């Protein structure tokens, strides 16, 4: 059985940066230290490169089953691995919607055949299946979520239905992740803009329609209700500076009952970009102001925000390039999320240790994922090697998404993922893929 030995590499892990060697054997991190090569070791020279734990993306939409004209578990997991993402958790708004355990288990089966990265899935919850979810044993579920389900049936956002939300918080023991926007506020705003512009509302008004207030009111109420019932609540993809003040940073993540995340696009883009990119950066919740963007980064650094996700949500380009109301919300990001964060490091805005904490360590802690997210002996060898001095430009030729486009096209990044290991298997090596193995399923650690 061969093993890999990465020599003389700069390791970023658990708040420290140090130079060392690491041996990968039988799918695990075998040893970290100053190591001698053995006859069976395949050597990788890590000189000048950085080694991070593989990124765990806690929110993606890979579109399979049912929407595979946009994306599928093979294509998007391949793009993920090329970007240093070794595990992902996928949302329930595939077709059929994931509203029961059979549908959930079917997704695990498809992924076991197709995904190059490790895979986990949210169980969907909304007004239709609330009573069944409450009765379920949810102890091994990563989480239940309503994210994306309102696209198939309006009025199913939990944050919009305080009674439903309260019933869920009062009776469901699962980890509950919700999309927090108030549809009533959004619909009133839509109505005003429709009166003025008809169907041709300029996309720059998207953050005025899906407003700060719509987000803030929803998050505030959800947190109050969760606190009342001592429920475990995670607010997905925070987008406003105002909301960051609803979260604590005076206790460790493990003790928090209320957590949140930011998606990379809300740190990277602001409302200044609507003129250049139009509906390509139409997301729900919306990309907001420069002040919101800066406030989110600040809250990430001071630990009010716990993890970084992408909300990777590919659509065919024809589905995006439509008038405001018809253009679908969401865009693909997973291939470039680590690159985006490493640009902020280059600009002196965030440390490497903090990036690793928010993209690797904390998602594992938050979702109870066993033996991943850290560089520790005996842990699964999910690892990423990064060259910090390699300029490259995002273009159609190097985009791996099935949809074939990215809102980052034309952007130059200054760092590059060179190697990605998933469960000790070198899946990605200098632009080439070794696809003979599949990722492993993720479940919540049983206690
Ligand atoms: Zn989402």
Tab-separated table of C-alpha atoms and ligand atoms in Angstrom:
chain	number	residue	atom	x	y	z
A	1	UNK	CA	0.000	0.000	0.000
A	2	UNK	CA	1.579	3.275	-1.076
A	3	UNK	CA	1.594	6.387	1.021
A	4	UNK	CA	2.315	10.047	0.343
A	5	UNK	CA	4.914	12.079	2.182
A	6	UNK	CA	4.695	15.855	1.834
A	7	UNK	CA	8.046	17.298	2.879
A	8	UNK	CA	9.006	20.718	4.131
A	9	UNK	CA	5.574	22.298	3.822
A	10	UNK	CA	4.109	25.278	5.706
A	11	UNK	CA	1.209	23.839	7.700
A	12	UNK	CA	-1.701	26.069	8.778
A	13	UNK	CA	-3.743	24.442	11.526
A	14	UNK	CA	-5.476	25.256	14.832
A	15	UNK	CA	-4.145	28.793	15.120
A	16	UNK	CA	-0.538	27.905	14.247
A	17	UNK	CA	1.676	28.144	11.172
A	18	UNK	CA	4.772	25.929	11.110
A	19	UNK	CA	7.028	24.066	8.667
A	20	UNK	CA	6.939	20.277	8.822
A	21	UNK	CA	6.365	16.978	7.016
A	22	UNK	CA	3.190	14.964	6.837
A	23	UNK	CA	2.584	11.327	5.912
A	24	UNK	CA	-0.732	10.201	4.414
A	25	UNK	CA	-1.433	6.478	4.683
A	26	UNK	CA	-4.524	4.241	4.469
A	27	UNK	CA	-6.678	7.299	3.896
A	28	UNK	CA	-5.606	8.948	7.131
A	29	UNK	CA	-3.129	11.522	8.379
A	30	UNK	CA	-0.551	9.070	9.659
A	31	UNK	CA	2.110	11.352	11.117
A	32	UNK	CA	2.984	15.050	11.349
A	33	UNK	CA	6.521	16.146	12.272
A	34	UNK	CA	10.049	15.792	10.920
A	35	UNK	CA	9.814	12.541	8.975
A	36	UNK	CA	12.165	10.273	7.016
A	37	UNK	CA	10.904	8.893	3.702
A	38	UNK	CA	10.249	5.151	3.590
A	39	UNK	CA	10.490	2.934	0.492
A	40	UNK	CA	6.724	3.038	-0.077
A	41	UNK	CA	6.332	6.834	0.216
A	42	UNK	CA	5.448	8.864	-2.852
A	43	UNK	CA	7.271	12.144	-2.186
A	44	UNK	CA	5.751	15.592	-2.721
A	45	UNK	CA	8.045	18.555	-2.231
A	46	UNK	CA	6.068	21.124	-0.254
A	47	UNK	CA	8.815	23.744	-0.144
A	48	UNK	CA	7.301	27.204	-0.340
A	49	UNK	CA	3.738	25.862	-0.351
A	50	UNK	CA	1.001	25.921	2.287
A	51	UNK	CA	-0.926	22.894	3.525
A	52	UNK	CA	-4.457	23.432	4.870
A	53	UNK	CA	-7.195	21.054	5.980
A	54	UNK	CA	-9.661	20.515	3.118
A	55	UNK	CA	-12.421	23.126	3.013
A	56	UNK	CA	-15.863	22.006	4.243
A	57	UNK	CA	-18.611	23.956	2.459
A	58	UNK	CA	-21.730	23.945	4.637
A	59	UNK	CA	-24.148	25.184	1.984
A	60	UNK	CA	-24.332	24.132	-1.658
A	61	UNK	CA	-26.976	23.408	-4.290
A	62	UNK	CA	-25.591	20.714	-6.610
A	63	UNK	CA	-29.007	20.276	-8.330
A	64	UNK	CA	-29.150	16.478	-8.434
A	65	UNK	CA	-31.588	14.805	-8.737
A	66	UNK	CA	-34.081	16.640	-10.904
A	67	UNK	CA	-32.286	19.782	-12.062
A	68	UNK	CA	-29.261	18.283	-13.754
A	69	UNK	CA	-29.397	20.652	-16.722
A	70	UNK	CA	-27.869	23.174	-14.282
A	71	UNK	CA	-25.344	20.978	-12.450
A	72	UNK	CA	-24.856	17.505	-11.000
A	73	UNK	CA	-23.029	15.777	-8.176
A	74	UNK	CA	-20.123	14.746	-10.411
A	75	UNK	CA	-19.443	18.063	-12.168
A	76	UNK	CA	-19.825	20.285	-9.120
A	77	UNK	CA	-17.850	17.999	-6.779
A	78	UNK	CA	-15.065	18.063	-9.368
A	79	UNK	CA	-15.096	21.877	-9.381
A	80	UNK	CA	-15.137	21.782	-5.561
A	81	UNK	CA	-12.057	19.566	-5.347
A	82	UNK	CA	-10.180	21.782	-7.837
A	83	UNK	CA	-10.876	24.682	-5.467
A	84	UNK	CA	-9.688	22.863	-2.338
A	85	UNK	CA	-13.136	21.865	-1.062
A	86	UNK	CA	-13.110	18.250	0.171
A	87	UNK	CA	-16.578	18.047	1.805
A	88	UNK	CA	-19.912	19.713	1.133
A	89	UNK	CA	-23.445	19.767	2.538
A	90	UNK	CA	-26.170	20.075	-0.081
A	91	UNK	CA	-29.550	21.759	0.293
A	92	UNK	CA	-32.978	20.059	-0.028
A	93	UNK	CA	-34.432	21.974	-3.019
A	94	UNK	CA	-33.608	19.276	-5.550
A	95	UNK	CA	-36.489	17.469	-7.320
A	96	UNK	CA	-38.280	15.845	-5.657
A	97	UNK	CA	-37.697	18.132	-2.660
A	98	UNK	CA	-35.981	16.273	0.170
A	99	UNK	CA	-38.905	16.143	2.599
A	100	UNK	CA	-38.555	12.573	3.907
A	101	UNK	CA	-35.846	10.072	4.800
A	102	UNK	CA	-36.283	7.976	1.640
A	103	UNK	CA	-35.523	10.933	-0.618
A	104	UNK	CA	-32.619	11.909	1.626
A	105	UNK	CA	-31.153	8.391	1.476
A	106	UNK	CA	-31.534	8.336	-2.323
A	107	UNK	CA	-29.343	11.440	-2.546
A	108	UNK	CA	-26.688	9.761	-0.409
A	109	UNK	CA	-26.799	6.790	-2.820
A	110	UNK	CA	-26.408	8.921	-5.952
A	111	UNK	CA	-23.517	10.831	-4.374
A	112	UNK	CA	-21.749	7.616	-3.361
A	113	UNK	CA	-21.602	6.753	-7.059
A	114	UNK	CA	-20.727	10.188	-8.437
A	115	UNK	CA	-19.157	12.594	-5.950
A	116	UNK	CA	-15.389	13.145	-5.884
A	117	UNK	CA	-15.714	14.974	-2.539
A	118	UNK	CA	-17.278	13.870	0.766
A	119	UNK	CA	-21.000	14.545	0.803
A	120	UNK	CA	-23.740	15.389	3.278
A	121	UNK	CA	-27.367	16.428	2.797
A	122	UNK	CA	-29.878	18.566	4.646
A	123	UNK	CA	-33.375	17.242	5.258
A	124	UNK	CA	-35.922	19.797	4.063
A	125	UNK	CA	-38.516	21.158	6.450
A	126	UNK	CA	-41.489	23.374	5.685
A	127	UNK	CA	-45.182	23.684	6.427
A	128	UNK	CA	-45.920	20.458	4.512
A	129	UNK	CA	-43.804	17.989	6.511
A	130	UNK	CA	-43.338	19.764	9.848
A	131	UNK	CA	-45.278	17.178	11.861
A	132	UNK	CA	-43.306	14.263	10.355
A	133	UNK	CA	-39.951	15.980	10.988
A	134	UNK	CA	-40.884	16.574	14.610
A	135	UNK	CA	-41.553	12.842	15.059
A	136	UNK	CA	-38.240	11.757	13.449
A	137	UNK	CA	-35.103	10.680	15.257
A	138	UNK	CA	-32.876	13.507	13.996
A	139	UNK	CA	-29.806	12.731	16.086
A	140	UNK	CA	-27.639	11.714	13.126
A	141	UNK	CA	-28.915	14.345	10.684
A	142	UNK	CA	-26.478	17.130	9.872
A	143	UNK	CA	-29.390	19.594	9.927
A	144	UNK	CA	-32.884	20.345	8.736
A	145	UNK	CA	-33.389	23.402	6.507
A	146	UNK	CA	-35.932	25.316	4.438
A	147	UNK	CA	-33.332	26.888	2.154
A	148	UNK	CA	-34.429	27.003	-1.477
A	149	UNK	CA	-37.764	25.287	-0.859
A	150	UNK	CA	-39.713	28.513	-1.305
A	151	UNK	CA	-38.743	28.459	-4.968
A	152	UNK	CA	-41.020	25.466	-5.495
A	153	UNK	CA	-43.808	26.721	-3.297
A	154	UNK	CA	-44.145	30.305	-2.183
A	155	UNK	CA	-45.005	30.886	1.439
A	156	UNK	CA	-42.854	28.027	2.693
A	157	UNK	CA	-40.049	30.090	4.211
A	158	UNK	CA	-39.957	29.301	7.922
A	159	UNK	CA	-38.843	32.808	8.872
A	160	UNK	CA	-42.027	34.063	7.288
A	161	UNK	CA	-44.279	31.883	9.448
A	162	UNK	CA	-43.656	32.544	13.146
A	163	UNK	CA	-46.211	29.924	14.239
A	164	UNK	CA	-44.580	27.179	12.160
A	165	UNK	CA	-41.138	28.255	13.306
A	166	UNK	CA	-42.189	28.270	16.945
A	167	UNK	CA	-43.698	24.795	16.648
A	168	UNK	CA	-40.478	23.527	15.078
A	169	UNK	CA	-38.264	25.125	17.741
A	170	UNK	CA	-40.485	23.852	20.542
A	171	UNK	CA	-40.658	20.218	19.395
A	172	UNK	CA	-37.763	19.392	17.048
A	173	UNK	CA	-34.409	18.430	18.530
A	174	UNK	CA	-32.533	18.717	15.217
A	175	UNK	CA	-30.022	21.365	14.271
A	176	UNK	CA	-32.219	23.860	12.375
A	177	UNK	CA	-30.709	25.999	9.592
A	178	UNK	CA	-32.976	28.635	8.087
A	179	UNK	CA	-33.034	31.202	5.307
A	180	UNK	CA	-34.009	34.442	7.071
A	181	UNK	CA	-35.926	36.945	4.975
A	182	UNK	CA	-39.451	38.296	5.477
A	183	UNK	CA	-41.407	37.675	2.283
A	184	UNK	CA	-44.160	40.114	3.311
A	185	UNK	CA	-41.663	42.990	3.340
A	186	UNK	CA	-40.137	41.850	0.034
A	187	UNK	CA	-43.518	41.511	-1.670
A	188	UNK	CA	-44.552	45.014	-0.625
A	189	UNK	CA	-41.279	46.362	-2.056
A	190	UNK	CA	-41.723	44.354	-5.265
A	191	UNK	CA	-45.162	45.826	-5.698
A	192	UNK	CA	-43.824	49.404	-5.428
A	193	UNK	CA	-41.095	48.798	-8.004
A	194	UNK	CA	-43.431	46.939	-10.353
A	195	UNK	CA	-45.751	49.944	-10.374
A	196	UNK	CA	-42.883	52.188	-11.379
A	197	UNK	CA	-40.906	49.990	-13.827
A	198	UNK	CA	-43.185	47.090	-14.811
A	199	UNK	CA	-41.151	43.939	-15.526
A	200	UNK	CA	-37.975	45.902	-16.315
A	201	UNK	CA	-36.888	46.788	-12.787
A	202	UNK	CA	-33.155	47.674	-12.862
A	203	UNK	CA	-31.287	44.930	-10.969
A	204	UNK	CA	-29.494	47.528	-8.833
A	205	UNK	CA	-32.760	47.757	-6.868
A	206	UNK	CA	-32.527	44.096	-5.850
A	207	UNK	CA	-31.054	44.985	-2.406
A	208	UNK	CA	-33.737	47.664	-1.999
A	209	UNK	CA	-36.478	45.102	-2.722
A	210	UNK	CA	-34.889	42.244	-0.760
A	211	UNK	CA	-33.997	44.838	1.829
A	212	UNK	CA	-31.860	45.063	4.950
A	213	UNK	CA	-35.075	45.327	6.933
A	214	UNK	CA	-36.483	42.090	5.420
A	215	UNK	CA	-33.338	40.269	6.575
A	216	UNK	CA	-32.998	41.943	9.944
A	217	UNK	CA	-36.619	41.443	11.005
A	218	UNK	CA	-36.527	37.762	10.027
A	219	UNK	CA	-33.231	37.005	11.784
A	220	UNK	CA	-34.232	38.921	14.908
A	221	UNK	CA	-37.545	37.119	15.258
A	222	UNK	CA	-36.059	33.675	14.565
A	223	UNK	CA	-33.371	34.224	17.205
A	224	UNK	CA	-35.943	35.390	19.774
A	225	UNK	CA	-38.113	32.323	19.154
A	226	UNK	CA	-35.133	29.941	19.238
A	227	UNK	CA	-33.930	31.451	22.510
A	228	UNK	CA	-37.399	31.106	23.989
A	229	UNK	CA	-37.376	27.352	23.278
A	230	UNK	CA	-33.639	26.798	23.717
A	231	UNK	CA	-33.503	25.420	20.154
A	232	UNK	CA	-30.344	24.970	18.063
A	233	UNK	CA	-30.598	27.587	15.322
A	234	UNK	CA	-28.231	28.394	12.466
A	235	UNK	CA	-29.022	31.399	10.260
A	236	UNK	CA	-27.799	30.781	6.716
A	237	UNK	CA	-25.930	33.299	4.529
A	238	UNK	CA	-26.008	36.530	6.527
A	239	UNK	CA	-25.881	39.635	4.302
A	240	UNK	CA	-26.225	42.741	6.458
A	241	UNK	CA	-24.076	44.569	8.969
A	242	UNK	CA	-27.188	45.163	11.084
A	243	UNK	CA	-27.772	41.431	11.603
A	244	UNK	CA	-24.195	40.758	12.752
A	245	UNK	CA	-25.034	42.490	16.046
A	246	UNK	CA	-27.623	39.799	16.822
A	247	UNK	CA	-24.841	37.226	17.362
A	248	UNK	CA	-22.451	36.566	20.253
A	249	UNK	CA	-18.686	36.130	20.349
A	250	UNK	CA	-18.208	35.798	24.104
A	251	UNK	CA	-18.610	32.007	24.215
A	252	UNK	CA	-16.886	29.225	22.246
A	253	UNK	CA	-18.597	27.814	19.142
A	254	UNK	CA	-19.274	24.500	20.892
A	255	UNK	CA	-21.416	26.259	23.508
A	256	UNK	CA	-23.378	28.427	21.074
A	257	UNK	CA	-27.054	27.666	20.474
A	258	UNK	CA	-27.347	30.400	17.829
A	259	UNK	CA	-24.812	30.460	14.998
A	260	UNK	CA	-24.470	31.970	11.553
A	261	UNK	CA	-22.429	32.043	8.378
A	262	UNK	CA	-21.408	34.337	5.544
A	263	UNK	CA	-21.123	33.274	1.914
A	264	UNK	CA	-17.983	34.406	0.056
A	265	UNK	CA	-19.932	36.407	-2.507
A	266	UNK	CA	-21.298	38.689	0.207
A	267	UNK	CA	-17.723	39.461	1.248
A	268	UNK	CA	-16.494	39.938	-2.335
A	269	UNK	CA	-19.240	41.823	-4.212
A	270	UNK	CA	-21.240	44.918	-3.233
A	271	UNK	CA	-24.065	46.916	-4.814
A	272	UNK	CA	-21.443	48.759	-6.881
A	273	UNK	CA	-21.104	45.580	-8.950
A	274	UNK	CA	-24.722	45.410	-10.190
A	275	UNK	CA	-23.973	47.867	-12.990
A	276	UNK	CA	-21.119	45.688	-14.313
A	277	UNK	CA	-22.574	42.215	-13.674
A	278	UNK	CA	-26.355	42.724	-13.606
A	279	UNK	CA	-28.461	39.655	-12.877
A	280	UNK	CA	-25.338	37.432	-12.780
A	281	UNK	CA	-24.938	38.571	-9.158
A	282	UNK	CA	-28.624	38.340	-8.290
A	283	UNK	CA	-28.677	36.289	-5.097
A	284	UNK	CA	-31.260	35.754	-2.336
A	285	UNK	CA	-30.564	37.296	0.099
A	286	UNK	CA	-29.177	40.096	-2.086
A	287	UNK	CA	-25.649	41.458	-2.377
A	288	UNK	CA	-25.918	44.668	-0.356
A	289	UNK	CA	-23.841	47.797	0.309
A	290	UNK	CA	-20.112	48.337	0.744
A	291	UNK	CA	-20.784	48.984	4.466
A	292	UNK	CA	-22.588	45.644	4.784
A	293	UNK	CA	-19.691	43.880	3.078
A	294	UNK	CA	-17.147	45.434	5.460
A	295	UNK	CA	-19.366	44.763	8.477
A	296	UNK	CA	-19.658	41.077	7.547
A	297	UNK	CA	-15.874	40.691	7.274
A	298	UNK	CA	-15.444	42.395	10.645
A	299	UNK	CA	-18.002	40.066	12.269
A	300	UNK	CA	-16.271	37.058	10.717
A	301	UNK	CA	-12.930	38.119	12.161
A	302	UNK	CA	-14.293	38.821	15.647
A	303	UNK	CA	-16.234	35.507	15.721
A	304	UNK	CA	-19.831	36.727	15.645
A	305	UNK	CA	-19.953	34.858	12.296
A	306	UNK	CA	-18.882	31.222	12.667
A	307	UNK	CA	-18.324	29.738	9.214
A	308	UNK	CA	-17.833	30.597	5.536
A	309	UNK	CA	-19.982	28.913	2.852
A	310	UNK	CA	-20.648	29.495	-0.845
A	311	UNK	CA	-24.366	28.780	-1.243
A	312	UNK	CA	-23.036	27.453	-4.587
A	313	UNK	CA	-26.151	27.739	-6.769
A	314	UNK	CA	-25.528	27.189	-10.475
A	315	UNK	CA	-28.091	28.063	-13.143
A	316	UNK	CA	-27.868	27.793	-16.926
A	317	UNK	CA	-26.738	31.158	-18.292
A	318	UNK	CA	-30.067	31.531	-20.164
A	319	UNK	CA	-31.863	31.281	-16.806
A	320	UNK	CA	-29.797	34.177	-15.458
A	321	UNK	CA	-29.804	36.552	-18.420
A	322	UNK	CA	-33.427	37.561	-18.180
A	323	UNK	CA	-35.329	40.636	-16.999
A	324	UNK	CA	-35.188	41.223	-13.250
A	325	UNK	CA	-38.221	39.275	-12.084
A	326	UNK	CA	-37.580	36.248	-14.338
A	327	UNK	CA	-33.840	35.944	-13.710
A	328	UNK	CA	-33.105	33.113	-11.296
A	329	UNK	CA	-31.326	33.886	-8.037
A	330	UNK	CA	-28.020	32.246	-7.180
A	331	UNK	CA	-24.666	31.694	-8.865
A	332	UNK	CA	-21.807	29.182	-8.827
A	333	UNK	CA	-18.900	29.947	-6.446
A	334	UNK	CA	-17.404	26.745	-5.018
A	335	UNK	CA	-14.374	26.461	-7.307
A	336	UNK	CA	-13.121	29.870	-6.162
A	337	UNK	CA	-14.162	30.271	-2.522
A	338	UNK	CA	-10.720	29.523	-1.081
A	339	UNK	CA	-9.131	31.755	-3.729
A	340	UNK	CA	-11.420	34.619	-2.741
A	341	UNK	CA	-10.476	34.290	0.928
A	342	UNK	CA	-6.758	34.022	0.098
A	343	UNK	CA	-7.048	37.328	-1.803
A	344	UNK	CA	-8.338	38.936	1.405
A	345	UNK	CA	-5.296	37.456	3.183
A	346	UNK	CA	-3.003	38.998	0.545
A	347	UNK	CA	-4.706	42.347	1.079
A	348	UNK	CA	-3.956	42.078	4.816
A	349	UNK	CA	-7.648	41.883	5.767
A	350	UNK	CA	-7.673	38.423	7.424
A	351	UNK	CA	-5.086	35.912	8.665
A	352	UNK	CA	-4.540	32.444	7.213
A	353	UNK	CA	-5.278	30.929	10.623
A	354	UNK	CA	-8.683	32.656	10.664
A	355	UNK	CA	-9.502	31.493	7.115
A	356	UNK	CA	-8.721	27.888	8.101
A	357	UNK	CA	-10.775	28.243	11.285
A	358	UNK	CA	-13.859	29.507	9.381
A	359	UNK	CA	-13.643	27.276	6.294
A	360	UNK	CA	-12.253	24.023	7.748
A	361	UNK	CA	-12.311	23.687	11.551
A	362	UNK	CA	-15.601	25.378	12.412
A	363	UNK	CA	-17.843	23.676	9.828
A	364	UNK	CA	-16.674	20.307	11.213
A	365	UNK	CA	-17.421	21.434	14.772
A	366	UNK	CA	-20.747	23.054	13.880
A	367	UNK	CA	-22.148	20.082	11.941
A	368	UNK	CA	-20.593	17.447	14.229
A	369	UNK	CA	-18.498	15.905	11.437
A	370	UNK	CA	-16.206	13.273	12.855
A	371	UNK	CA	-12.417	13.285	12.295
A	372	UNK	CA	-12.363	15.940	9.579
A	373	UNK	CA	-11.611	19.653	9.333
A	374	UNK	CA	-8.310	19.534	11.245
A	375	UNK	CA	-4.768	18.337	10.529
A	376	UNK	CA	-4.448	15.747	13.291
A	377	UNK	CA	-2.939	12.274	13.332
A	378	UNK	CA	-5.664	9.658	12.845
A	379	UNK	CA	-8.008	12.079	11.078
A	380	UNK	CA	-9.183	11.511	7.489
A	381	UNK	CA	-6.561	12.901	5.114
A	382	UNK	CA	-8.620	15.704	3.520
A	383	UNK	CA	-5.850	18.150	2.630
A	384	UNK	CA	-5.126	21.030	0.260
A	385	UNK	CA	-1.772	22.238	-0.962
A	386	UNK	CA	-1.671	25.892	-2.058
A	387	UNK	CA	0.888	27.857	-4.040
A	388	UNK	CA	0.618	31.433	-2.757
A	389	UNK	CA	2.562	32.902	-5.681
A	390	UNK	CA	0.748	31.774	-8.803
A	391	UNK	CA	-1.241	34.310	-10.807
A	392	UNK	CA	-4.094	33.041	-12.938
A	393	UNK	CA	-7.288	34.389	-14.402
A	394	UNK	CA	-10.781	32.875	-14.170
A	395	UNK	CA	-12.064	32.212	-17.701
A	396	UNK	CA	-14.374	29.888	-19.645
A	397	UNK	CA	-11.535	27.399	-20.262
A	398	UNK	CA	-10.752	26.798	-16.574
A	399	UNK	CA	-14.308	26.897	-15.161
A	400	UNK	CA	-15.378	23.332	-14.281
A	401	UNK	CA	-19.060	23.933	-13.498
A	402	UNK	CA	-21.596	22.215	-15.728
A	403	UNK	CA	-23.185	25.632	-16.393
A	404	UNK	CA	-19.850	26.889	-17.739
A	405	UNK	CA	-19.887	30.425	-16.352
A	406	UNK	CA	-18.908	32.338	-13.221
A	407	UNK	CA	-19.561	35.861	-11.941
A	408	UNK	CA	-15.779	35.936	-11.309
A	409	UNK	CA	-14.785	35.592	-14.985
A	410	UNK	CA	-11.905	37.970	-15.735
A	411	UNK	CA	-10.774	38.068	-12.089
A	412	UNK	CA	-7.057	37.463	-11.484
A	413	UNK	CA	-6.208	35.413	-8.391
A	414	UNK	CA	-2.715	35.312	-6.943
A	415	UNK	CA	-2.804	31.864	-5.335
A	416	UNK	CA	-3.625	28.457	-6.720
A	417	UNK	CA	-4.636	25.052	-5.354
A	418	UNK	CA	-2.070	22.536	-6.674
A	419	UNK	CA	-3.046	19.308	-4.863
A	420	UNK	CA	-6.235	18.125	-3.152
A	421	UNK	CA	-6.443	14.915	-1.137
A	422	UNK	CA	-9.836	13.430	-0.247
A	423	UNK	CA	-9.650	10.563	2.270
A	424	UNK	CA	-5.942	10.225	1.448
A	425	UNK	CA	-6.597	9.852	-2.275
A	426	UNK	CA	-4.876	12.481	-4.431
A	427	UNK	CA	-7.904	13.551	-6.507
A	428	UNK	CA	-6.487	16.768	-7.939
A	429	UNK	CA	-2.867	17.264	-8.974
A	430	UNK	CA	-1.683	20.341	-10.881
A	431	UNK	CA	-4.835	20.605	-12.963
A	432	UNK	CA	-5.260	16.846	-13.565
A	433	UNK	CA	-7.845	14.594	-11.894
A	434	UNK	CA	-7.480	11.056	-10.562
A	435	UNK	CA	-11.079	9.941	-10.460
A	436	UNK	CA	-10.946	6.282	-9.466
A	437	UNK	CA	-12.309	6.900	-5.959
A	438	UNK	CA	-15.470	8.506	-4.586
A	439	UNK	CA	-15.992	10.615	-1.477
A	440	UNK	CA	-17.496	9.338	1.771
A	441	UNK	CA	-20.873	10.165	3.345
A	442	UNK	CA	-21.036	12.701	6.185
A	443	UNK	CA	-23.372	12.228	9.136
A	444	UNK	CA	-23.602	13.903	12.511
A	445	UNK	CA	-21.350	12.283	15.079
A	446	UNK	CA	-23.332	9.997	17.381
A	447	UNK	CA	-22.741	10.558	21.062
B	1	LIG	ZN1	-28.790	28.307	-0.392
